JSON list of C-alpha atoms in Angstrom, two decimals:
[
{"chain": "A", "resi": 991, "resn": "MET", "atom": "CA", "xyz": [-0.03, 0.08, -0.34]},
{"chain": "A", "resi": 992, "resn": "THR", "atom": "CA", "xyz": [1.34, 3.18, -0.90]},
{"chain": "A", "resi": 993, "resn": "PRO", "atom": "CA", "xyz": [0.89, 5.94, 1.66]},
{"chain": "A", "resi": 994, "resn": "SER", "atom": "CA", "xyz": [-1.25, 8.88, 0.54]},
{"chain": "A", "resi": 995, "resn": "ARG", "atom": "CA", "xyz": [-0.97, 12.45, 2.08]},
{"chain": "A", "resi": 996, "resn": "GLY", "atom": "CA", "xyz": [-3.53, 13.25, 4.44]},
{"chain": "A", "resi": 997, "resn": "PRO", "atom": "CA", "xyz": [-5.49, 16.28, 5.52]},
{"chain": "A", "resi": 998, "resn": "SER", "atom": "CA", "xyz": [-2.09, 17.93, 6.94]},
{"chain": "A", "resi": 999, "resn": "ARG", "atom": "CA", "xyz": [0.83, 18.22, 4.47]},
{"chain": "A", "resi": 1000, "resn": "GLY", "atom": "CA", "xyz": [3.97, 16.66, 5.53]},
{"chain": "A", "resi": 1001, "resn": "THR", "atom": "CA", "xyz": [2.04, 13.62, 6.79]},
{"chain": "A", "resi": 1002, "resn": "ASN", "atom": "CA", "xyz": [2.82, 9.99, 5.16]},
{"chain": "A", "resi": 1003, "resn": "MET", "atom": "CA", "xyz": [0.33, 8.08, 7.35]},
{"chain": "A", "resi": 1004, "resn": "PRO", "atom": "CA", "xyz": [-2.14, 6.30, 5.22]},
{"chain": "A", "resi": 1005, "resn": "ARG", "atom": "CA", "xyz": [-5.89, 8.30, 5.10]},
{"chain": "A", "resi": 1006, "resn": "SER", "atom": "CA", "xyz": [-7.64, 5.47, 6.52]},
{"chain": "A", "resi": 1007, "resn": "ARG", "atom": "CA", "xyz": [-5.46, 5.57, 10.15]},
{"chain": "A", "resi": 1008, "resn": "MET", "atom": "CA", "xyz": [-5.93, 9.23, 9.99]},
{"chain": "A", "resi": 1009, "resn": "ARG", "atom": "CA", "xyz": [-9.63, 9.08, 10.40]},
{"chain": "A", "resi": 1010, "resn": "PRO", "atom": "CA", "xyz": [-9.74, 7.07, 13.12]},
{"chain": "A", "resi": 1011, "resn": "VAL", "atom": "CA", "xyz": [-6.81, 8.97, 15.20]},
{"chain": "A", "resi": 1012, "resn": "LYS", "atom": "CA", "xyz": [-9.09, 12.79, 14.53]},
{"chain": "A", "resi": 1013, "resn": "SER", "atom": "CA", "xyz": [-11.97, 10.68, 15.94]},
{"chain": "A", "resi": 1014, "resn": "VAL", "atom": "CA", "xyz": [-10.34, 9.42, 19.19]},
{"chain": "A", "resi": 1015, "resn": "GLY", "atom": "CA", "xyz": [-9.29, 13.01, 19.33]},
{"chain": "A", "resi": 1016, "resn": "LEU", "atom": "CA", "xyz": [-12.80, 15.09, 18.55]},
{"chain": "A", "resi": 1017, "resn": "VAL", "atom": "CA", "xyz": [-14.17, 12.66, 21.38]},
{"chain": "A", "resi": 1018, "resn": "ALA", "atom": "CA", "xyz": [-11.49, 13.17, 24.25]},
{"chain": "A", "resi": 1019, "resn": "ALA", "atom": "CA", "xyz": [-12.08, 17.10, 23.39]},
{"chain": "A", "resi": 1020, "resn": "MET", "atom": "CA", "xyz": [-15.68, 17.03, 23.65]},
{"chain": "A", "resi": 1021, "resn": "VAL", "atom": "CA", "xyz": [-15.46, 14.78, 26.96]},
{"chain": "A", "resi": 1022, "resn": "VAL", "atom": "CA", "xyz": [-12.74, 17.05, 28.82]},
{"chain": "A", "resi": 1023, "resn": "GLY", "atom": "CA", "xyz": [-14.87, 20.02, 27.50]},
{"chain": "A", "resi": 1024, "resn": "LEU", "atom": "CA", "xyz": [-17.84, 18.11, 29.03]},
{"chain": "A", "resi": 1025, "resn": "LEU", "atom": "CA", "xyz": [-16.48, 17.59, 32.00]},
{"chain": "A", "resi": 1026, "resn": "GLY", "atom": "CA", "xyz": [-14.48, 20.75, 32.38]},
{"chain": "A", "resi": 1027, "resn": "GLY", "atom": "CA", "xyz": [-17.72, 22.82, 32.28]},
{"chain": "A", "resi": 1028, "resn": "VAL", "atom": "CA", "xyz": [-19.46, 20.57, 34.79]},
{"chain": "A", "resi": 1029, "resn": "ALA", "atom": "CA", "xyz": [-16.42, 20.85, 37.30]},
{"chain": "A", "resi": 1030, "resn": "ALA", "atom": "CA", "xyz": [-15.98, 24.57, 36.85]},
{"chain": "A", "resi": 1031, "resn": "THR", "atom": "CA", "xyz": [-19.48, 25.67, 37.81]},
{"chain": "A", "resi": 1032, "resn": "PRO", "atom": "CA", "xyz": [-19.84, 26.92, 41.52]},
{"chain": "A", "resi": 1033, "resn": "SER", "atom": "CA", "xyz": [-23.02, 24.30, 42.29]},
{"chain": "A", "resi": 1034, "resn": "ALA", "atom": "CA", "xyz": [-20.91, 21.45, 40.99]},
{"chain": "A", "resi": 1035, "resn": "ALA", "atom": "CA", "xyz": [-20.88, 19.72, 43.93]},
{"chain": "A", "resi": 1036, "resn": "ALA", "atom": "CA", "xyz": [-24.66, 19.96, 44.14]},
{"chain": "A", "resi": 1037, "resn": "SER", "atom": "CA", "xyz": [-25.53, 19.55, 40.75]},
{"chain": "A", "resi": 1038, "resn": "TRP", "atom": "CA", "xyz": [-28.06, 16.54, 41.23]},
{"chain": "A", "resi": 1039, "resn": "GLU", "atom": "CA", "xyz": [-31.76, 17.33, 41.90]},
{"chain": "A", "resi": 1040, "resn": "CYS", "atom": "CA", "xyz": [-32.90, 15.83, 45.33]},
{"chain": "A", "resi": 1041, "resn": "ASP", "atom": "CA", "xyz": [-35.75, 12.85, 44.45]},
{"chain": "A", "resi": 1042, "resn": "GLN", "atom": "CA", "xyz": [-37.32, 12.08, 47.53]},
{"chain": "A", "resi": 1043, "resn": "SER", "atom": "CA", "xyz": [-36.16, 12.40, 51.41]},
{"chain": "A", "resi": 1044, "resn": "ILE", "atom": "CA", "xyz": [-34.11, 9.65, 53.27]},
{"chain": "A", "resi": 1045, "resn": "THR", "atom": "CA", "xyz": [-34.58, 8.46, 56.88]},
{"chain": "A", "resi": 1046, "resn": "VAL", "atom": "CA", "xyz": [-31.24, 9.18, 58.70]},
{"chain": "A", "resi": 1047, "resn": "PRO", "atom": "CA", "xyz": [-30.57, 7.62, 62.56]},
{"chain": "A", "resi": 1048, "resn": "LYS", "atom": "CA", "xyz": [-30.04, 10.65, 65.02]},
{"chain": "A", "resi": 1049, "resn": "GLY", "atom": "CA", "xyz": [-29.53, 8.73, 68.58]},
{"chain": "A", "resi": 1050, "resn": "ASP", "atom": "CA", "xyz": [-31.09, 6.10, 70.04]},
{"chain": "A", "resi": 1051, "resn": "ALA", "atom": "CA", "xyz": [-34.37, 5.69, 68.61]},
{"chain": "A", "resi": 1052, "resn": "TYR", "atom": "CA", "xyz": [-34.67, 8.88, 66.88]},
{"chain": "A", "resi": 1053, "resn": "LEU", "atom": "CA", "xyz": [-34.52, 9.84, 63.22]},
{"chain": "A", "resi": 1054, "resn": "ILE", "atom": "CA", "xyz": [-34.78, 12.81, 60.90]},
{"chain": "A", "resi": 1055, "resn": "HIS", "atom": "CA", "xyz": [-35.72, 13.19, 57.29]},
{"chain": "A", "resi": 1056, "resn": "VAL", "atom": "CA", "xyz": [-33.94, 15.20, 54.50]},
{"chain": "A", "resi": 1057, "resn": "PRO", "atom": "CA", "xyz": [-34.10, 15.27, 51.29]},
{"chain": "A", "resi": 1058, "resn": "PHE", "atom": "CA", "xyz": [-31.77, 12.87, 49.13]},
{"chain": "A", "resi": 1059, "resn": "GLU", "atom": "CA", "xyz": [-30.71, 12.08, 45.39]},
{"chain": "A", "resi": 1060, "resn": "PHE", "atom": "CA", "xyz": [-31.29, 8.19, 44.78]},
{"chain": "A", "resi": 1061, "resn": "GLU", "atom": "CA", "xyz": [-31.23, 8.13, 40.89]},
{"chain": "A", "resi": 1062, "resn": "PRO", "atom": "CA", "xyz": [-28.94, 8.29, 39.31]},
{"chain": "A", "resi": 1063, "resn": "ILE", "atom": "CA", "xyz": [-26.47, 8.38, 42.15]},
{"chain": "A", "resi": 1064, "resn": "TYR", "atom": "CA", "xyz": [-26.88, 8.41, 45.91]},
{"chain": "A", "resi": 1065, "resn": "THR", "atom": "CA", "xyz": [-25.90, 11.38, 47.54]},
{"chain": "A", "resi": 1066, "resn": "GLY", "atom": "CA", "xyz": [-27.40, 14.20, 49.75]},
{"chain": "A", "resi": 1067, "resn": "ASP", "atom": "CA", "xyz": [-25.38, 16.47, 48.33]},
{"chain": "A", "resi": 1068, "resn": "CYS", "atom": "CA", "xyz": [-28.33, 17.46, 45.98]},
{"chain": "A", "resi": 1069, "resn": "PHE", "atom": "CA", "xyz": [-30.89, 20.74, 45.59]},
{"chain": "A", "resi": 1070, "resn": "VAL", "atom": "CA", "xyz": [-34.47, 21.41, 45.58]},
{"chain": "A", "resi": 1071, "resn": "ARG", "atom": "CA", "xyz": [-35.81, 24.37, 43.71]},
{"chain": "A", "resi": 1072, "resn": "HIS", "atom": "CA", "xyz": [-39.44, 26.28, 43.40]},
{"chain": "A", "resi": 1073, "resn": "GLY", "atom": "CA", "xyz": [-41.28, 24.01, 41.32]},
{"chain": "A", "resi": 1074, "resn": "ALA", "atom": "CA", "xyz": [-40.38, 21.01, 42.73]},
{"chain": "A", "resi": 1075, "resn": "ARG", "atom": "CA", "xyz": [-42.82, 18.45, 44.07]},
{"chain": "A", "resi": 1076, "resn": "GLY", "atom": "CA", "xyz": [-42.35, 15.19, 46.74]},
{"chain": "A", "resi": 1077, "resn": "GLY", "atom": "CA", "xyz": [-41.12, 13.79, 49.47]},
{"chain": "A", "resi": 1078, "resn": "GLU", "atom": "CA", "xyz": [-37.96, 15.89, 49.30]},
{"chain": "A", "resi": 1079, "resn": "VAL", "atom": "CA", "xyz": [-40.42, 19.21, 49.29]},
{"chain": "A", "resi": 1080, "resn": "SER", "atom": "CA", "xyz": [-42.07, 17.89, 52.39]},
{"chain": "A", "resi": 1081, "resn": "ALA", "atom": "CA", "xyz": [-38.79, 17.07, 54.49]},
{"chain": "A", "resi": 1082, "resn": "ILE", "atom": "CA", "xyz": [-37.70, 20.81, 54.15]},
{"chain": "A", "resi": 1083, "resn": "GLN", "atom": "CA", "xyz": [-41.63, 21.99, 54.63]},
{"chain": "A", "resi": 1084, "resn": "ARG", "atom": "CA", "xyz": [-41.14, 19.92, 58.12]},
{"chain": "A", "resi": 1085, "resn": "SER", "atom": "CA", "xyz": [-38.36, 21.80, 59.10]},
{"chain": "A", "resi": 1086, "resn": "LEU", "atom": "CA", "xyz": [-39.60, 24.95, 58.10]},
{"chain": "A", "resi": 1087, "resn": "ARG", "atom": "CA", "xyz": [-42.76, 24.60, 59.82]},
{"chain": "A", "resi": 1088, "resn": "TYR", "atom": "CA", "xyz": [-41.63, 22.94, 63.33]},
{"chain": "A", "resi": 1089, "resn": "CYS", "atom": "CA", "xyz": [-38.15, 23.95, 63.55]},
{"chain": "A", "resi": 1090, "resn": "TYR", "atom": "CA", "xyz": [-38.18, 27.73, 62.36]},
{"chain": "A", "resi": 1091, "resn": "GLY", "atom": "CA", "xyz": [-42.03, 28.39, 63.11]},
{"chain": "A", "resi": 1092, "resn": "ARG", "atom": "CA", "xyz": [-42.86, 29.00, 59.62]},
{"chain": "A", "resi": 1093, "resn": "ASP", "atom": "CA", "xyz": [-46.35, 29.37, 58.83]},
{"chain": "A", "resi": 1094, "resn": "ILE", "atom": "CA", "xyz": [-46.73, 26.63, 55.86]},
{"chain": "A", "resi": 1095, "resn": "VAL", "atom": "CA", "xyz": [-48.57, 23.75, 54.75]},
{"chain": "A", "resi": 1096, "resn": "VAL", "atom": "CA", "xyz": [-46.62, 20.76, 54.65]},
{"chain": "A", "resi": 1097, "resn": "ASP", "atom": "CA", "xyz": [-48.10, 19.36, 51.18]},
{"chain": "A", "resi": 1098, "resn": "GLY", "atom": "CA", "xyz": [-45.02, 18.61, 49.55]},
{"chain": "A", "resi": 1099, "resn": "VAL", "atom": "CA", "xyz": [-45.08, 21.34, 46.87]},
{"chain": "A", "resi": 1100, "resn": "PHE", "atom": "CA", "xyz": [-42.31, 24.21, 46.48]},
{"chain": "A", "resi": 1101, "resn": "GLY", "atom": "CA", "xyz": [-44.49, 27.40, 45.76]},
{"chain": "A", "resi": 1102, "resn": "ASP", "atom": "CA", "xyz": [-44.08, 30.67, 46.49]},
{"chain": "A", "resi": 1103, "resn": "LYS", "atom": "CA", "xyz": [-44.88, 30.03, 50.39]},
{"chain": "A", "resi": 1104, "resn": "THR", "atom": "CA", "xyz": [-42.17, 27.62, 50.68]},
{"chain": "A", "resi": 1105, "resn": "LEU", "atom": "CA", "xyz": [-39.47, 29.75, 48.51]},
{"chain": "A", "resi": 1106, "resn": "ALA", "atom": "CA", "xyz": [-40.35, 32.77, 50.83]},
{"chain": "A", "resi": 1107, "resn": "ALA", "atom": "CA", "xyz": [-40.01, 30.70, 53.98]},
{"chain": "A", "resi": 1108, "resn": "LEU", "atom": "CA", "xyz": [-37.02, 29.09, 53.09]},
{"chain": "A", "resi": 1109, "resn": "LYS", "atom": "CA", "xyz": [-35.30, 32.50, 52.00]},
{"chain": "A", "resi": 1110, "resn": "ASN", "atom": "CA", "xyz": [-35.97, 34.02, 55.45]},
{"chain": "A", "resi": 1111, "resn": "VAL", "atom": "CA", "xyz": [-34.47, 30.93, 56.89]},
{"chain": "A", "resi": 1112, "resn": "GLN", "atom": "CA", "xyz": [-31.63, 30.58, 54.80]},
{"chain": "A", "resi": 1113, "resn": "SER", "atom": "CA", "xyz": [-31.02, 34.74, 55.94]},
{"chain": "A", "resi": 1114, "resn": "ARG", "atom": "CA", "xyz": [-31.26, 33.38, 59.44]},
{"chain": "A", "resi": 1115, "resn": "ILE", "atom": "CA", "xyz": [-29.04, 30.47, 59.43]},
{"chain": "A", "resi": 1116, "resn": "GLY", "atom": "CA", "xyz": [-26.39, 32.92, 57.54]},
{"chain": "A", "resi": 1117, "resn": "VAL", "atom": "CA", "xyz": [-26.43, 30.77, 54.11]},
{"chain": "A", "resi": 1118, "resn": "ALA", "atom": "CA", "xyz": [-27.30, 32.34, 50.64]},
{"chain": "A", "resi": 1119, "resn": "SER", "atom": "CA", "xyz": [-30.52, 33.54, 50.67]},
{"chain": "A", "resi": 1120, "resn": "ASP", "atom": "CA", "xyz": [-31.44, 32.38, 47.24]},
{"chain": "A", "resi": 1121, "resn": "GLY", "atom": "CA", "xyz": [-34.53, 29.81, 48.04]},
{"chain": "A", "resi": 1122, "resn": "VAL", "atom": "CA", "xyz": [-32.82, 26.98, 46.58]},
{"chain": "A", "resi": 1123, "resn": "TYR", "atom": "CA", "xyz": [-31.79, 24.23, 49.13]},
{"chain": "A", "resi": 1124, "resn": "GLY", "atom": "CA", "xyz": [-29.03, 22.54, 48.43]},
{"chain": "A", "resi": 1125, "resn": "PRO", "atom": "CA", "xyz": [-25.54, 21.04, 50.95]},
{"chain": "A", "resi": 1126, "resn": "ARG", "atom": "CA", "xyz": [-24.89, 24.28, 52.36]},
{"chain": "A", "resi": 1127, "resn": "THR", "atom": "CA", "xyz": [-28.47, 24.86, 53.62]},
{"chain": "A", "resi": 1128, "resn": "ARG", "atom": "CA", "xyz": [-28.75, 21.23, 54.66]},
{"chain": "A", "resi": 1129, "resn": "ASP", "atom": "CA", "xyz": [-25.45, 21.73, 56.69]},
{"chain": "A", "resi": 1130, "resn": "ALA", "atom": "CA", "xyz": [-26.91, 24.70, 58.58]},
{"chain": "A", "resi": 1131, "resn": "MET", "atom": "CA", "xyz": [-30.74, 24.13, 58.88]},
{"chain": "A", "resi": 1132, "resn": "SER", "atom": "CA", "xyz": [-32.23, 22.04, 61.79]},
{"chain": "A", "resi": 1133, "resn": "TRP", "atom": "CA", "xyz": [-34.52, 19.16, 61.31]},
{"chain": "A", "resi": 1134, "resn": "PRO", "atom": "CA", "xyz": [-37.35, 18.00, 63.04]},
{"chain": "A", "resi": 1135, "resn": "ARG", "atom": "CA", "xyz": [-36.53, 14.91, 65.29]},
{"chain": "A", "resi": 1136, "resn": "TYR", "atom": "CA", "xyz": [-38.90, 12.25, 65.28]},
{"chain": "A", "resi": 1137, "resn": "HIS", "atom": "CA", "xyz": [-39.19, 9.31, 67.84]},
{"chain": "A", "resi": 1138, "resn": "GLU", "atom": "CA", "xyz": [-38.36, 5.88, 65.73]},
{"chain": "A", "resi": 1139, "resn": "SER", "atom": "CA", "xyz": [-41.84, 3.83, 66.89]},
{"chain": "A", "resi": 1140, "resn": "THR", "atom": "CA", "xyz": [-44.08, 7.11, 68.02]},
{"chain": "A", "resi": 1141, "resn": "GLY", "atom": "CA", "xyz": [-42.98, 8.89, 64.96]},
{"chain": "A", "resi": 1142, "resn": "GLN", "atom": "CA", "xyz": [-43.91, 12.22, 67.40]},
{"chain": "A", "resi": 1143, "resn": "ILE", "atom": "CA", "xyz": [-41.00, 15.11, 66.90]},
{"chain": "A", "resi": 1144, "resn": "TYR", "atom": "CA", "xyz": [-38.56, 15.52, 70.21]},
{"chain": "A", "resi": 1145, "resn": "GLY", "atom": "CA", "xyz": [-37.11, 18.83, 68.81]},
{"chain": "A", "resi": 1146, "resn": "CYS", "atom": "CA", "xyz": [-35.07, 19.80, 66.03]},
{"chain": "A", "resi": 1147, "resn": "VAL", "atom": "CA", "xyz": [-31.18, 18.85, 65.63]},
{"chain": "A", "resi": 1148, "resn": "ARG", "atom": "CA", "xyz": [-28.81, 19.53, 62.96]},
{"chain": "A", "resi": 1149, "resn": "TRP", "atom": "CA", "xyz": [-27.60, 17.25, 60.07]}
]
């Protein structure tokens, strides 16, 4: 086989070998670009949306419920925003209502009242008052502590 000149001058590599090399380089550049873009964002640590709540043991026979991400990964470093619905929102609403005295309904819907209550509490606990629940808000908030067998609330504790 006689080497032919590829797209760049002076290259004596057969054309059929140039294409795969270029393809691999292009794919690698795209992957690095995508991953670099995710890692460069300030909220990369909380780039997953919480999709439900999890029960966490807190002391002998006591539990707390906090938002959590189960799919596609298993992490508590997730976020919840205005418009979300589900158990993750109910966990936040219970904290806002029972630990911070906010007058909201625990209905699992992150609406305007939940947004206003969360911003108020974020301001009180010293985190960015942006109305978005994330790891910093989770770590600074207190959560209702439930008795395992009765479900009764016994004060509030930090994560």
